[in-house]
XYZ file of C-alpha atoms in Angstrom:
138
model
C 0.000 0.000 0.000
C 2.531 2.514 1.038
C 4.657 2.098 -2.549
C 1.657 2.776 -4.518
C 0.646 5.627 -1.942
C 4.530 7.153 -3.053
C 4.360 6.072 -6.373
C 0.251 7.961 -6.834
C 2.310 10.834 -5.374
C 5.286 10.873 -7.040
C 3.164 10.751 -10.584
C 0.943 13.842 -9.596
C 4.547 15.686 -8.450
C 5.764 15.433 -11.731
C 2.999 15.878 -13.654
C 2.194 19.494 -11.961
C 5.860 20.736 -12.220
C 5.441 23.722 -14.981
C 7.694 24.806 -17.964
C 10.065 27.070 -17.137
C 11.483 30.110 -19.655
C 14.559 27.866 -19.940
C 13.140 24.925 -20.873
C 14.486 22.889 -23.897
C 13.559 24.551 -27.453
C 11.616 22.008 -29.818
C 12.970 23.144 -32.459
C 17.035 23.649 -32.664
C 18.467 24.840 -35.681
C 21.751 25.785 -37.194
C 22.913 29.095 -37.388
C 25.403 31.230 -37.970
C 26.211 35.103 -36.676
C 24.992 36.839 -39.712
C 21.569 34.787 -39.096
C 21.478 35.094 -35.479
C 22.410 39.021 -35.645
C 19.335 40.788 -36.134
C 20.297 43.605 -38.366
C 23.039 44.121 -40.598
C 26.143 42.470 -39.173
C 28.831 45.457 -41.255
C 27.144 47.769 -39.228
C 28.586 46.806 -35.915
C 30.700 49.263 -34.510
C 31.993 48.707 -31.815
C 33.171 45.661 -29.746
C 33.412 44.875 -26.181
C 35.632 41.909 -25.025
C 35.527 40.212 -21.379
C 37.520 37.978 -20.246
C 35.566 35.019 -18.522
C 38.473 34.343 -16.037
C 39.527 37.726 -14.326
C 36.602 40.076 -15.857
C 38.735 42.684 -17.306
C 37.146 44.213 -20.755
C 38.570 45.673 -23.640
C 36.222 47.414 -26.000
C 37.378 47.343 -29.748
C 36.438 50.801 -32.054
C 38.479 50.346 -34.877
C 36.481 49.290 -37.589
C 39.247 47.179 -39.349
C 39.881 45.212 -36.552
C 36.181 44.700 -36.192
C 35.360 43.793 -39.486
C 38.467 41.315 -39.799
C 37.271 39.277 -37.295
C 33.479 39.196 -38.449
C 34.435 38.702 -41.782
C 36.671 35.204 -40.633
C 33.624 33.875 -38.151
C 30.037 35.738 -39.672
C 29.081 32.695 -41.803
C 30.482 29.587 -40.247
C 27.528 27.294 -39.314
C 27.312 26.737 -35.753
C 25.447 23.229 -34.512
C 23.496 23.524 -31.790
C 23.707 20.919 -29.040
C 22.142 18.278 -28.418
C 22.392 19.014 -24.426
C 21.123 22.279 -23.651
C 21.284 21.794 -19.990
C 22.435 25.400 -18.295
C 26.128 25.771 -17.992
C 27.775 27.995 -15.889
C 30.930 30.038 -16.580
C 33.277 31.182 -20.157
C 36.149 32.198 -20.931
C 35.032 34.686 -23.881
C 32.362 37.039 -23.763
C 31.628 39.341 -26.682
C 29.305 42.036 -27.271
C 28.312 43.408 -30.735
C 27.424 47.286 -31.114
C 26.303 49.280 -33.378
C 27.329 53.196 -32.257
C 26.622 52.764 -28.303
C 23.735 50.874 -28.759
C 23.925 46.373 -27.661
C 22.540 44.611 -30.210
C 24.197 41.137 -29.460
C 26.057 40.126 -26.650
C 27.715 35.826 -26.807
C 29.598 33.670 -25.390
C 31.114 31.227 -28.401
C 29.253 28.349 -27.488
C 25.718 30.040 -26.031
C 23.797 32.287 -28.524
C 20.470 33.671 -27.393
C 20.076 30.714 -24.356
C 21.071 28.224 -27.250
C 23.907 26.565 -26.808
C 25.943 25.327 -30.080
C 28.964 22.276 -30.170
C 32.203 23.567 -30.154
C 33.645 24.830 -33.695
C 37.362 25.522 -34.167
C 36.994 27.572 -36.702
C 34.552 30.016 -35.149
C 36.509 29.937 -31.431
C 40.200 30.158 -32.881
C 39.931 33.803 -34.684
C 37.922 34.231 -31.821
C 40.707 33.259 -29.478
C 43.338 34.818 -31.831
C 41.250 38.525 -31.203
C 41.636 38.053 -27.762
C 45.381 37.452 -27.272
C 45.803 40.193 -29.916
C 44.009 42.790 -27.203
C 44.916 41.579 -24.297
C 48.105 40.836 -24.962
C 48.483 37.444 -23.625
C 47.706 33.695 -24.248
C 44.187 32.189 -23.644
C-alpha cells in the first residue's frame, strides 16, 4: 500500500511541475552570426571583449579590426547541441554594437540561451582577437 501511496504521489509531483522560460527549445536549428544578428552584421561598430576568467574588458572601435574578425567567423555554421542543460561560466564574452547601442552580446558556445557544439573555426579567430588585445595567451 505505502509504494503505490509514493508512487500515486510521485506521478501527480511530476505531472504538476510547470515549464520554465529555460526549458528545452523544440525546435534547434543551425545558425550562424549573420543569421542570429538581427540587423546588418557590417554595421557593428563597436566591440566589447571580457575575459571570462579575471573580468577585465577591452572594447574594440576600430572598424578594421572589427570587421576582420566578423568577416573570418560571420558565416560559419554553428550546430546547436544536443544538451542544452544550463552551464555555468566562459572564458570569452563578446558584445556586438552598433554606435553605443547592444545589439548582441555571446559567449562562443551560447547564442540567445542556445547553446551550439564547439567549432574551431569560429573559437580560434575568436581566441586569436583576444590574445591580440589583451596581450596574452588564452
Amino acid at each position: 500500500m505505502k509504494k503505490v501511496l509514493i508512487l500515486f504521489l510521485m506521478t501527480i509531483v511530476c505531472g504538476c511541475q510547470s515549464k520554465s522560460e529555460n526549458s528545452i527549445p523544440t525546435h534547434l536549428i543551425s545558425i550562424s552570426l549573420t543569421k542570429i544578428y538581427p540587423r546588418d552584421i557590417s554595421n557593428v561598430n563597436k566591440v566589447e571583449l571580457l575575459d571570462g576568467s579575471t573580468g577585465e574588458r577591452k572594447t574594440i572601435v576600430d572598424e578594421r579590426i572589427i570587421q576582420e574578425w566578423l568577416n573570418k567567423i560571420k558565416e560559419i555554421e554553428l550546430i546547436p547541441d544536443d544538451n542544452q542543460e544550463q552551464r555555468s561560466g566562459y572564458i570569452f564574452g563578446i558584445t556586438l554594437f552598433e554606435n553605443e547601442d547592444k545589439i548582441l552580446g555571446f559567449i562562443p558556445n551560447e547564442i540567445n540561451n542556445i547553446y551550439y557544439k564547439a567549432n574551431e573555426a569560429f573559437l580560434e579567430p575568436t581566441r586569436a582577437l583576444f590574445e591580440e588585445q589583451f596581450g596574452r595567451k588564452f
